[in-house]
Amino acid sequence: MAKDHKTGDHKTGDHKTGDLTLIVGSKNYSSWSLRPYLALKATGLPFREVLIPLRTDDTYRHIRLYSPSGTVPVLLHGDIKVWESLAICEYLAELAPAAHLWPEDSEARAFGRSIANEMHAGFAALRQNMPMDLARDRRQESRAHLVTDQIARISAIWNEARERFGQRGANGEGPFLLGGFSIADAMFAPVATRFRTYGVALDETSQHYCNAVFAWPGFKEWEAAALAETAIFQFDVFQKAD
């Protein structure tokens, strides 16, 4: 299914930015799709969205029509194809510099890129034990206690980001990690939802940050679509032993 996100005509540099299509998976579960979607919404650029439901008999075949890796998300920009969430976000930062997806401040930008890449490459145990699920309350079956070290590390990242860069608005004023919304927030937004789904108790700074993510219009639009989905996935970590 396809959806158009229209915000007017935009041109940036030598690239016409109106010819953008983002291929995403099921919104209730696809954390990697959520990340570039939020970055793209932050640019204000018009784009077409193609949603491919996950875990169906035709899922892989449909994804392969767009993605050389056989995974979502994928960004199509004319003849240019970009896959992998963080690569898409970085491409958008170059395409729409006025959106300030990275701050001009070099120290803040270096910190933001470091934590975004740490999120992209790490926290595998947290993702395995706390799959993203926007529609259900999973506190009663939470395995957050198995990944307390990773939860602590994420909270430490958020606190350091807010203290060093957020409070002085390194990326403009705002309640996000570097002040205004950035790629770092796009990368950590699914984690905020996981903490809510599994009832993770957070310190005040981390909870305020999560609340800011949940209140952001781009996230609320994605969440509304996720809650309208009817497919329910079973995860191995929640299945009862025979």
Coordinates of N, CA and C in Angstrom, one line a residue:
M1 N 0.8 -1.2 0.0 CA 0.0 0.0 0.0 C 0.9 1.2 0.0
A2 N 0.4 2.3 -0.6 CA 1.2 3.5 -0.8 C 0.5 4.7 -0.2
K3 N 1.3 5.7 0.3 CA 0.7 6.9 0.9 C 1.6 8.0 0.5
D4 N 1.0 9.1 0.2 CA 1.8 10.3 -0.2 C 1.8 11.3 1.0
H5 N 3.0 11.8 1.3 CA 3.2 12.8 2.3 C 3.6 14.1 1.5
K6 N 2.7 15.0 1.4 CA 2.9 16.2 0.6 C 3.1 17.4 1.5
T7 N 4.2 18.1 1.2 CA 4.4 19.4 2.0 C 4.8 20.5 1.0
G8 N 4.6 20.3 -0.3 CA 5.0 21.3 -1.2 C 6.2 20.9 -2.0
D9 N 6.6 21.8 -2.9 CA 7.8 21.5 -3.8 C 9.1 22.0 -3.1
H10 N 10.1 21.2 -3.1 CA 11.4 21.6 -2.5 C 12.5 21.3 -3.5
K11 N 13.5 22.2 -3.5 CA 14.7 21.9 -4.2 C 15.9 22.2 -3.3
T12 N 16.9 21.3 -3.3 CA 18.1 21.4 -2.5 C 19.3 21.1 -3.4
G13 N 20.2 22.1 -3.6 CA 21.3 21.9 -4.4 C 20.9 21.5 -5.8
D14 N 21.6 20.4 -6.4 CA 21.3 20.0 -7.7 C 20.2 18.9 -7.7
H15 N 19.7 18.5 -6.6 CA 18.8 17.4 -6.5 C 17.4 17.9 -6.4
K16 N 16.5 17.4 -7.2 CA 15.1 17.7 -7.0 C 14.6 16.8 -5.9
T17 N 14.1 17.3 -4.8 CA 13.8 16.5 -3.7 C 12.3 16.0 -3.6
G18 N 11.5 16.3 -4.7 CA 10.2 15.8 -4.7 C 10.0 14.4 -5.1
D19 N 11.0 13.7 -5.6 CA 10.9 12.4 -6.1 C 11.5 11.4 -5.1
L20 N 10.9 11.3 -4.0 CA 11.3 10.5 -2.9 C 10.3 9.4 -2.5
T21 N 10.7 8.2 -2.4 CA 9.8 7.1 -2.0 C 10.5 6.3 -0.9
L22 N 9.8 6.1 0.3 CA 10.4 5.4 1.4 C 9.6 4.1 1.5
I23 N 10.3 2.9 1.4 CA 9.7 1.6 1.5 C 9.9 1.2 3.0
V24 N 8.8 0.9 3.7 CA 8.8 0.5 5.1 C 8.1 -0.8 5.3
G25 N 8.3 -1.4 6.5 CA 7.6 -2.6 6.9 C 6.5 -2.2 7.9
S26 N 5.9 -3.3 8.4 CA 4.7 -3.1 9.3 C 5.1 -2.1 10.4
K27 N 4.2 -1.1 10.6 CA 4.6 0.0 11.5 C 4.6 -0.4 13.0
N28 N 3.8 -1.3 13.4 CA 3.8 -1.7 14.8 C 5.1 -2.4 15.2
Y29 N 5.8 -3.0 14.3 CA 7.0 -3.8 14.6 C 8.3 -3.4 14.0
S30 N 8.3 -2.7 12.9 CA 9.5 -2.4 12.2 C 10.2 -1.2 12.7
S31 N 11.1 -1.4 13.7 CA 11.8 -0.3 14.3 C 12.8 0.3 13.3
W32 N 13.4 -0.5 12.5 CA 14.4 0.0 11.5 C 13.7 0.9 10.5
S33 N 12.4 0.6 10.2 CA 11.7 1.5 9.3 C 11.3 2.8 9.9
L34 N 11.0 2.8 11.2 CA 10.6 4.0 11.9 C 11.7 5.0 11.9
R35 N 12.9 4.6 12.0 CA 14.0 5.6 12.1 C 14.1 6.5 10.9
P36 N 14.3 6.0 9.7 CA 14.4 7.0 8.6 C 13.1 7.7 8.3
Y37 N 12.0 7.1 8.6 CA 10.7 7.8 8.5 C 10.7 9.1 9.3
L38 N 11.1 9.0 10.5 CA 11.2 10.2 11.4 C 12.1 11.2 10.8
A39 N 13.3 10.8 10.3 CA 14.2 11.7 9.8 C 13.6 12.4 8.5
L40 N 12.9 11.6 7.7 CA 12.3 12.2 6.5 C 11.2 13.2 6.9
K41 N 10.4 12.8 7.9 CA 9.4 13.8 8.3 C 10.0 15.1 8.8
A42 N 11.2 15.0 9.5 CA 11.9 16.2 10.0 C 12.4 17.1 8.9
T43 N 12.6 16.5 7.7 CA 13.1 17.4 6.6 C 12.0 18.3 6.1
G44 N 10.7 17.8 6.2 CA 9.6 18.5 5.6 C 9.5 18.3 4.1
L45 N 10.2 17.4 3.6 CA 10.2 17.1 2.1 C 9.0 16.2 1.8
P46 N 8.3 16.4 0.7 CA 7.2 15.5 0.3 C 7.8 14.2 -0.1
F47 N 7.1 13.1 0.2 CA 7.6 11.8 -0.2 C 6.4 10.8 -0.3
R48 N 6.7 9.8 -1.0 CA 5.7 8.7 -1.2 C 6.1 7.5 -0.3
E49 N 5.2 6.9 0.4 CA 5.5 5.8 1.3 C 4.9 4.6 0.8
V50 N 5.7 3.5 0.7 CA 5.2 2.2 0.3 C 5.3 1.3 1.5
L51 N 4.2 0.7 2.0 CA 4.3 -0.1 3.2 C 4.1 -1.6 2.8
I52 N 5.1 -2.4 3.2 CA 5.0 -3.9 2.9 C 4.8 -4.6 4.2
P53 N 3.6 -5.2 4.4 CA 3.4 -6.0 5.6 C 4.4 -7.1 5.7
L54 N 4.9 -7.2 6.9 CA 6.0 -8.2 7.2 C 5.3 -9.6 7.6
R55 N 6.1 -10.6 7.5 CA 5.8 -12.0 7.9 C 4.5 -12.5 7.1
T56 N 4.5 -12.2 5.8 CA 3.5 -12.8 5.0 C 4.2 -13.7 4.0
D57 N 3.5 -14.5 3.3 CA 4.1 -15.4 2.2 C 4.8 -14.6 1.1
D58 N 4.3 -13.4 0.9 CA 4.8 -12.5 -0.2 C 5.7 -11.4 0.3
T59 N 6.0 -11.4 1.5 CA 6.8 -10.3 2.0 C 8.2 -10.2 1.4
Y60 N 8.9 -11.2 1.3 CA 10.3 -11.2 0.8 C 10.3 -10.8 -0.7
R61 N 9.3 -11.4 -1.4 CA 9.2 -11.1 -2.9 C 9.0 -9.7 -3.1
H62 N 8.1 -9.1 -2.3 CA 7.7 -7.7 -2.5 C 8.9 -6.8 -2.1
I63 N 9.6 -7.1 -1.0 CA 10.8 -6.3 -0.6 C 11.8 -6.3 -1.7
R64 N 12.1 -7.5 -2.3 CA 13.1 -7.7 -3.3 C 12.9 -6.8 -4.5
L65 N 11.6 -6.4 -4.7 CA 11.4 -5.5 -5.9 C 12.1 -4.1 -5.7
Y66 N 12.4 -3.8 -4.4 CA 13.0 -2.5 -4.1 C 14.4 -2.6 -3.5
S67 N 14.6 -3.7 -2.7 CA 15.8 -3.7 -1.8 C 16.8 -4.8 -2.3
P68 N 18.0 -4.4 -2.5 CA 19.0 -5.4 -2.9 C 19.4 -6.3 -1.7
S69 N 19.2 -5.8 -0.5 CA 19.5 -6.6 0.7 C 18.4 -7.5 1.1
G70 N 17.2 -7.3 0.5 CA 16.0 -8.1 0.9 C 15.4 -7.7 2.2
T71 N 15.8 -6.5 2.7 CA 15.2 -6.0 4.0 C 14.7 -4.5 3.8
V72 N 13.9 -4.1 4.7 CA 13.4 -2.7 4.7 C 14.1 -2.0 5.9
P73 N 14.2 -0.7 5.8 CA 13.7 0.2 4.8 C 14.6 0.4 3.7
V74 N 14.0 1.1 2.6 CA 14.8 1.5 1.4 C 14.3 2.9 1.0
L75 N 15.2 3.8 0.7 CA 14.8 5.1 0.1 C 15.1 5.1 -1.3
L76 N 14.2 5.5 -2.1 CA 14.4 5.7 -3.6 C 14.3 7.2 -3.9
H77 N 15.3 7.7 -4.5 CA 15.4 9.1 -4.9 C 15.7 9.2 -6.4
G78 N 14.7 9.2 -7.3 CA 15.0 9.1 -8.7 C 15.7 7.7 -8.9
D79 N 16.9 7.8 -9.5 CA 17.7 6.6 -9.8 C 18.5 6.2 -8.7
I80 N 18.5 6.9 -7.6 CA 19.4 6.6 -6.4 C 18.6 5.7 -5.5
K81 N 19.3 4.7 -5.0 CA 18.7 3.8 -4.0 C 19.5 3.7 -2.8
V82 N 18.9 3.9 -1.6 CA 19.7 3.9 -0.4 C 19.0 2.9 0.6
W83 N 19.7 1.9 1.1 CA 19.2 1.0 2.1 C 20.0 1.1 3.3
E84 N 19.4 0.5 4.4 CA 20.0 0.6 5.8 C 19.6 1.9 6.4
S85 N 19.0 1.8 7.6 CA 18.4 3.0 8.2 C 19.3 4.2 8.4
L86 N 20.5 3.9 9.0 CA 21.4 5.1 9.2 C 21.9 5.7 7.9
A87 N 22.2 4.8 6.9 CA 22.6 5.4 5.6 C 21.5 6.3 5.0
I88 N 20.3 5.9 5.2 CA 19.2 6.7 4.7 C 19.2 8.1 5.4
C89 N 19.3 8.0 6.7 CA 19.3 9.2 7.5 C 20.4 10.2 7.1
E90 N 21.6 9.6 6.9 CA 22.8 10.4 6.5 C 22.5 11.0 5.1
Y91 N 21.9 10.3 4.2 CA 21.6 10.8 2.9 C 20.7 12.0 3.0
L92 N 19.7 11.8 3.8 CA 18.7 12.9 4.0 C 19.3 14.1 4.6
A93 N 20.3 14.0 5.5 CA 21.0 15.1 6.1 C 21.8 15.9 5.0
E94 N 22.3 15.2 4.0 CA 23.0 15.9 2.9 C 22.0 16.5 1.9
L95 N 20.9 15.8 1.7 CA 19.9 16.3 0.8 C 19.2 17.5 1.3
A96 N 18.9 17.6 2.6 CA 18.2 18.7 3.1 C 18.9 19.3 4.3
P97 N 20.0 20.0 4.0 CA 20.8 20.6 5.1 C 20.1 21.6 6.0
A98 N 19.1 22.3 5.4 CA 18.3 23.3 6.2 C 17.5 22.6 7.3
A99 N 17.3 21.3 7.2 CA 16.5 20.6 8.3 C 17.4 20.4 9.5
H100 N 18.7 20.6 9.4 CA 19.6 20.4 10.6 C 19.4 19.1 11.2
L101 N 19.5 18.0 10.4 CA 19.4 16.7 11.0 C 20.7 16.4 11.8
W102 N 21.8 17.1 11.5 CA 22.9 17.1 12.4 C 23.2 18.6 12.7
P103 N 23.7 18.9 13.9 CA 24.0 20.2 14.3 C 25.2 20.8 13.6
E104 N 25.3 22.1 13.5 CA 26.5 22.7 12.9 C 27.7 22.6 13.9
D105 N 27.4 22.6 15.1 CA 28.5 22.5 16.2 C 29.2 21.2 16.0
S106 N 30.5 21.2 15.7 CA 31.3 20.0 15.4 C 31.3 19.0 16.6
E107 N 31.4 19.5 17.8 CA 31.5 18.6 19.0 C 30.2 17.9 19.1
A108 N 29.1 18.6 19.0 CA 27.8 18.0 19.2 C 27.5 17.0 18.0
R109 N 27.9 17.4 16.8 CA 27.8 16.5 15.7 C 28.5 15.2 15.9
A110 N 29.8 15.3 16.4 CA 30.6 14.1 16.6 C 30.0 13.2 17.6
F111 N 29.5 13.8 18.7 CA 28.8 13.1 19.8 C 27.5 12.4 19.2
G112 N 26.7 13.2 18.5 CA 25.5 12.6 17.9 C 25.8 11.5 17.0
R113 N 26.8 11.6 16.1 CA 27.1 10.5 15.2 C 27.6 9.3 16.0
S114 N 28.3 9.5 17.0 CA 28.9 8.4 17.8 C 27.7 7.6 18.5
I115 N 26.8 8.3 19.1 CA 25.7 7.5 19.8 C 24.7 6.9 18.8
A116 N 24.5 7.6 17.6 CA 23.7 7.0 16.6 C 24.3 5.7 16.1
N117 N 25.6 5.7 15.8 CA 26.2 4.5 15.4 C 26.3 3.4 16.4
E118 N 26.4 3.8 17.7 CA 26.4 2.9 18.8 C 25.0 2.2 18.8
M119 N 24.0 2.9 18.6 CA 22.6 2.4 18.6 C 22.5 1.4 17.4
H120 N 23.0 1.8 16.3 CA 22.9 1.0 15.1 C 23.6 -0.3 15.2
A121 N 24.8 -0.3 15.8 CA 25.6 -1.5 15.8 C 25.4 -2.3 17.1
G122 N 24.9 -1.8 18.1 CA 24.9 -2.4 19.4 C 23.5 -2.8 19.9
F123 N 23.5 -3.1 21.2 CA 22.2 -3.4 22.0 C 21.4 -4.5 21.4
A124 N 22.1 -5.5 20.9 CA 21.4 -6.7 20.2 C 20.6 -7.4 21.3
A125 N 21.1 -7.6 22.5 CA 20.3 -8.3 23.5 C 19.0 -7.6 23.9
L126 N 19.1 -6.2 23.9 CA 17.9 -5.5 24.2 C 16.8 -5.6 23.1
R127 N 17.3 -5.6 21.8 CA 16.3 -5.8 20.7 C 15.7 -7.2 20.7
Q128 N 16.5 -8.2 21.1 CA 16.0 -9.5 21.1 C 15.0 -9.8 22.2
N129 N 15.3 -9.3 23.4 CA 14.4 -9.5 24.5 C 13.3 -8.5 24.6
M130 N 13.4 -7.4 23.9 CA 12.3 -6.4 24.0 C 12.0 -5.9 22.6
P131 N 11.4 -6.8 21.8 CA 11.0 -6.4 20.4 C 10.0 -5.2 20.4
M132 N 10.2 -4.3 19.4 CA 9.2 -3.2 19.3 C 7.8 -3.7 19.1
D133 N 6.9 -3.2 19.9 CA 5.5 -3.5 19.7 C 4.7 -2.3 20.3
L134 N 4.2 -1.4 19.4 CA 3.6 -0.2 19.8 C 2.2 -0.4 20.3
A135 N 1.5 -1.5 19.9 CA 0.1 -1.7 20.2 C -0.2 -2.4 21.5
R136 N 0.8 -3.1 22.1 CA 0.4 -3.9 23.2 C 1.3 -3.5 24.5
D137 N 0.7 -3.7 25.6 CA 1.3 -3.6 26.9 C 1.9 -4.9 27.3
R138 N 3.3 -5.0 27.3 CA 3.9 -6.3 27.5 C 4.7 -6.3 28.9
R139 N 4.2 -5.5 29.8 CA 4.9 -5.4 31.1 C 4.9 -6.7 31.8
Q140 N 3.8 -7.5 31.7 CA 3.7 -8.7 32.4 C 4.7 -9.8 31.9
E141 N 5.1 -9.7 30.7 CA 6.1 -10.7 30.1 C 7.4 -10.0 29.8
S142 N 7.7 -8.9 30.4 CA 8.9 -8.2 30.2 C 10.2 -9.0 30.5
R143 N 11.2 -8.9 29.6 CA 12.5 -9.5 29.9 C 13.5 -8.4 30.1
A144 N 13.0 -7.2 30.5 CA 14.0 -6.1 30.7 C 15.0 -6.4 31.7
H145 N 14.7 -7.3 32.7 CA 15.6 -7.6 33.7 C 16.8 -8.3 33.2
L146 N 16.8 -8.9 32.0 CA 17.9 -9.6 31.4 C 18.9 -8.6 30.7
V147 N 18.5 -7.4 30.5 CA 19.3 -6.4 29.8 C 19.5 -5.1 30.6
T148 N 19.6 -5.2 31.9 CA 19.7 -4.0 32.7 C 20.9 -3.2 32.4
D149 N 22.0 -3.9 32.0 CA 23.2 -3.2 31.7 C 23.1 -2.3 30.4
Q150 N 22.3 -2.8 29.4 CA 22.1 -2.1 28.2 C 21.1 -0.9 28.4
I151 N 20.1 -1.2 29.3 CA 19.2 -0.1 29.6 C 19.9 1.0 30.3
A152 N 20.9 0.7 31.2 CA 21.6 1.7 32.0 C 22.5 2.4 31.0
R153 N 23.1 1.8 30.0 CA 24.0 2.5 29.1 C 23.2 3.5 28.3
I154 N 22.0 3.1 27.8 CA 21.1 4.0 27.0 C 20.7 5.2 27.9
S155 N 20.3 5.0 29.1 CA 20.0 6.1 30.0 C 21.2 7.0 30.2
A156 N 22.4 6.4 30.3 CA 23.6 7.3 30.5 C 23.8 8.1 29.3
I157 N 23.6 7.5 28.1 CA 23.7 8.3 26.8 C 22.8 9.5 26.8
W158 N 21.5 9.2 27.1 CA 20.5 10.2 27.1 C 20.8 11.4 28.1
N159 N 21.2 11.0 29.3 CA 21.5 12.0 30.3 C 22.7 12.8 29.9
E160 N 23.8 12.2 29.3 CA 25.0 13.0 28.9 C 24.6 13.9 27.7
A161 N 23.8 13.4 26.8 CA 23.4 14.2 25.6 C 22.6 15.4 26.1
R162 N 21.7 15.2 26.9 CA 20.9 16.3 27.4 C 21.7 17.4 28.2
E163 N 22.6 16.9 29.0 CA 23.4 17.7 29.9 C 24.4 18.5 29.1
R164 N 25.1 17.9 28.1 CA 26.2 18.5 27.4 C 25.6 19.3 26.2
F165 N 24.6 18.9 25.5 CA 24.2 19.5 24.3 C 22.7 19.9 24.2
G166 N 21.9 19.2 24.9 CA 20.4 19.5 24.8 C 20.1 20.7 25.5
Q167 N 20.6 20.9 26.7 CA 20.3 22.1 27.5 C 20.8 23.4 26.9
R168 N 21.9 23.3 26.2 CA 22.4 24.5 25.5 C 21.9 24.6 24.1
G169 N 21.1 23.7 23.7 CA 20.5 23.8 22.3 C 21.6 23.7 21.2
A170 N 22.4 22.7 21.3 CA 23.5 22.6 20.2 C 22.9 22.5 18.8
N171 N 21.7 22.0 18.7 CA 21.0 21.8 17.5 C 19.7 22.6 17.4
G172 N 19.7 23.8 18.1 CA 18.5 24.6 18.2 C 17.8 24.2 19.5
E173 N 16.8 25.0 19.9 CA 16.1 24.7 21.1 C 15.1 23.6 20.9
G174 N 15.0 22.8 21.9 CA 14.1 21.6 21.9 C 14.4 20.6 23.0
P175 N 13.5 19.7 23.2 CA 13.6 18.7 24.3 C 14.4 17.4 23.9
F176 N 15.0 17.4 22.7 CA 15.7 16.2 22.3 C 17.1 16.1 22.7
L177 N 17.8 15.1 22.2 CA 19.1 14.8 22.7 C 20.1 15.9 22.5
L178 N 20.1 16.5 21.4 CA 21.0 17.6 21.1 C 20.3 19.0 21.0
G179 N 19.1 19.0 21.6 CA 18.2 20.2 21.5 C 17.1 20.0 20.6
G180 N 17.3 20.4 19.3 CA 16.3 20.1 18.3 C 16.4 18.7 17.8
F181 N 15.4 18.3 17.1 CA 15.3 16.9 16.6 C 16.5 16.6 15.6
S182 N 17.1 15.5 15.8 CA 18.3 15.1 15.0 C 18.2 13.6 14.6
I183 N 19.2 13.2 13.9 CA 19.3 11.7 13.5 C 19.5 10.9 14.8
A184 N 20.1 11.4 15.8 CA 20.3 10.7 17.0 C 18.9 10.3 17.6
D185 N 18.0 11.2 17.5 CA 16.7 11.0 18.1 C 15.9 9.9 17.2
A186 N 16.1 10.0 15.9 CA 15.5 9.0 15.0 C 16.0 7.6 15.3
M187 N 17.3 7.5 15.7 CA 17.9 6.2 16.0 C 17.4 5.7 17.3
F188 N 17.1 6.6 18.3 CA 16.8 6.1 19.6 C 15.2 6.1 19.9
A189 N 14.5 6.6 18.9 CA 13.0 6.6 19.1 C 12.4 5.2 19.4
P190 N 12.8 4.2 18.6 CA 12.2 2.9 18.9 C 12.6 2.4 20.3
V191 N 13.7 2.8 20.8 CA 14.1 2.3 22.1 C 13.1 3.0 23.2
A192 N 12.8 4.2 23.0 CA 11.8 4.9 23.9 C 10.5 4.1 23.9
T193 N 10.1 3.6 22.7 CA 8.8 2.9 22.7 C 9.0 1.5 23.4
R194 N 10.1 0.9 23.3 CA 10.4 -0.4 24.0 C 10.3 -0.2 25.5
F195 N 10.9 0.9 26.0 CA 10.9 1.1 27.4 C 9.4 1.3 27.9
R196 N 8.6 1.9 27.1 CA 7.2 2.1 27.5 C 6.4 0.8 27.4
T197 N 6.6 0.0 26.3 CA 6.0 -1.3 26.2 C 6.2 -2.2 27.3
Y198 N 7.5 -2.2 27.7 CA 7.9 -3.2 28.7 C 8.0 -2.7 30.2
G199 N 7.5 -1.4 30.4 CA 7.4 -0.9 31.7 C 8.7 -0.6 32.4
V200 N 9.7 -0.2 31.6 CA 11.0 0.1 32.2 C 11.0 1.4 33.0
A201 N 11.4 1.4 34.3 CA 11.4 2.6 35.1 C 12.7 3.4 34.7
L202 N 12.5 4.7 34.5 CA 13.5 5.5 34.0 C 13.8 6.7 35.0
D203 N 15.0 7.3 34.9 CA 15.2 8.5 35.6 C 14.5 9.6 35.0
E204 N 14.4 10.8 35.7 CA 13.6 11.9 35.2 C 14.0 12.4 33.9
T205 N 15.3 12.6 33.6 CA 15.7 13.1 32.3 C 15.3 12.2 31.2
S206 N 15.6 10.8 31.4 CA 15.2 9.9 30.4 C 13.7 9.8 30.1
Q207 N 12.9 9.9 31.2 CA 11.5 9.9 31.0 C 11.0 11.1 30.2
H208 N 11.5 12.3 30.6 CA 11.2 13.5 29.9 C 11.5 13.4 28.4
Y209 N 12.7 12.8 28.1 CA 13.1 12.6 26.7 C 12.1 11.7 26.0
C210 N 11.8 10.6 26.6 CA 10.8 9.7 26.0 C 9.5 10.4 25.7
N211 N 9.0 11.2 26.6 CA 7.7 11.9 26.5 C 7.8 12.9 25.3
A212 N 9.0 13.5 25.1 CA 9.2 14.4 24.0 C 9.1 13.6 22.6
V213 N 9.7 12.4 22.6 CA 9.6 11.6 21.4 C 8.1 11.3 21.1
F214 N 7.4 10.8 22.1 CA 6.0 10.4 21.9 C 5.1 11.5 21.5
A215 N 5.5 12.8 21.9 CA 4.6 13.9 21.6 C 5.0 14.5 20.2
W216 N 6.1 14.1 19.6 CA 6.5 14.7 18.4 C 5.6 14.3 17.2
P217 N 5.1 15.3 16.4 CA 4.1 15.0 15.4 C 4.4 13.9 14.5
G218 N 5.7 13.8 14.0 CA 6.1 12.7 13.1 C 5.9 11.4 13.7
F219 N 6.3 11.2 15.0 CA 6.1 10.0 15.7 C 4.6 9.6 15.9
K220 N 3.8 10.6 16.3 CA 2.4 10.4 16.5 C 1.7 9.9 15.2
E221 N 2.1 10.4 14.1 CA 1.5 10.0 12.8 C 1.9 8.5 12.6
W222 N 3.1 8.1 12.8 CA 3.5 6.7 12.6 C 2.8 5.8 13.6
E223 N 2.7 6.3 14.9 CA 2.0 5.5 15.9 C 0.6 5.3 15.6
A224 N -0.1 6.3 15.1 CA -1.5 6.1 14.8 C -1.7 5.1 13.7
A225 N -0.8 5.0 12.7 CA -0.9 4.0 11.7 C -0.6 2.6 12.2
A226 N 0.3 2.6 13.1 CA 0.7 1.3 13.7 C -0.4 0.7 14.5
L227 N -1.1 1.6 15.3 CA -2.3 1.1 16.1 C -3.4 0.6 15.3
A228 N -3.5 1.0 14.0 CA -4.6 0.6 13.1 C -4.3 -0.7 12.4
E229 N -3.1 -1.2 12.6 CA -2.7 -2.5 12.0 C -3.4 -3.6 12.8
T230 N -3.7 -4.7 12.1 CA -4.4 -5.8 12.8 C -3.5 -7.0 13.0
A231 N -2.4 -7.1 12.2 CA -1.5 -8.3 12.3 C -0.9 -8.3 13.7
I232 N -0.8 -9.5 14.3 CA -0.1 -9.7 15.6 C 1.0 -10.7 15.4
F233 N 2.2 -10.3 15.7 CA 3.3 -11.2 15.6 C 3.6 -11.9 16.9
Q234 N 4.0 -13.2 16.8 CA 4.5 -13.9 17.9 C 6.0 -13.9 17.9
F235 N 6.6 -13.6 19.0 CA 8.0 -13.5 19.1 C 8.5 -14.8 19.9
D236 N 9.7 -15.3 19.5 CA 10.2 -16.5 20.1 C 10.4 -16.3 21.6
V237 N 10.8 -15.1 22.0 CA 11.1 -14.9 23.5 C 9.8 -14.9 24.3
F238 N 8.6 -14.8 23.7 CA 7.4 -14.8 24.5 C 6.6 -16.1 24.4
Q239 N 7.1 -17.0 23.5 CA 6.3 -18.3 23.3 C 6.6 -19.2 24.5
K240 N 5.6 -19.8 25.0 CA 5.7 -20.7 26.2 C 6.3 -22.1 25.7
A241 N 7.1 -22.6 26.6 CA 7.7 -23.9 26.3 C 6.7 -25.0 26.3
D242 N 6.9 -26.0 25.5 CA 5.9 -27.1 25.5 C 6.0 -28.0 26.8

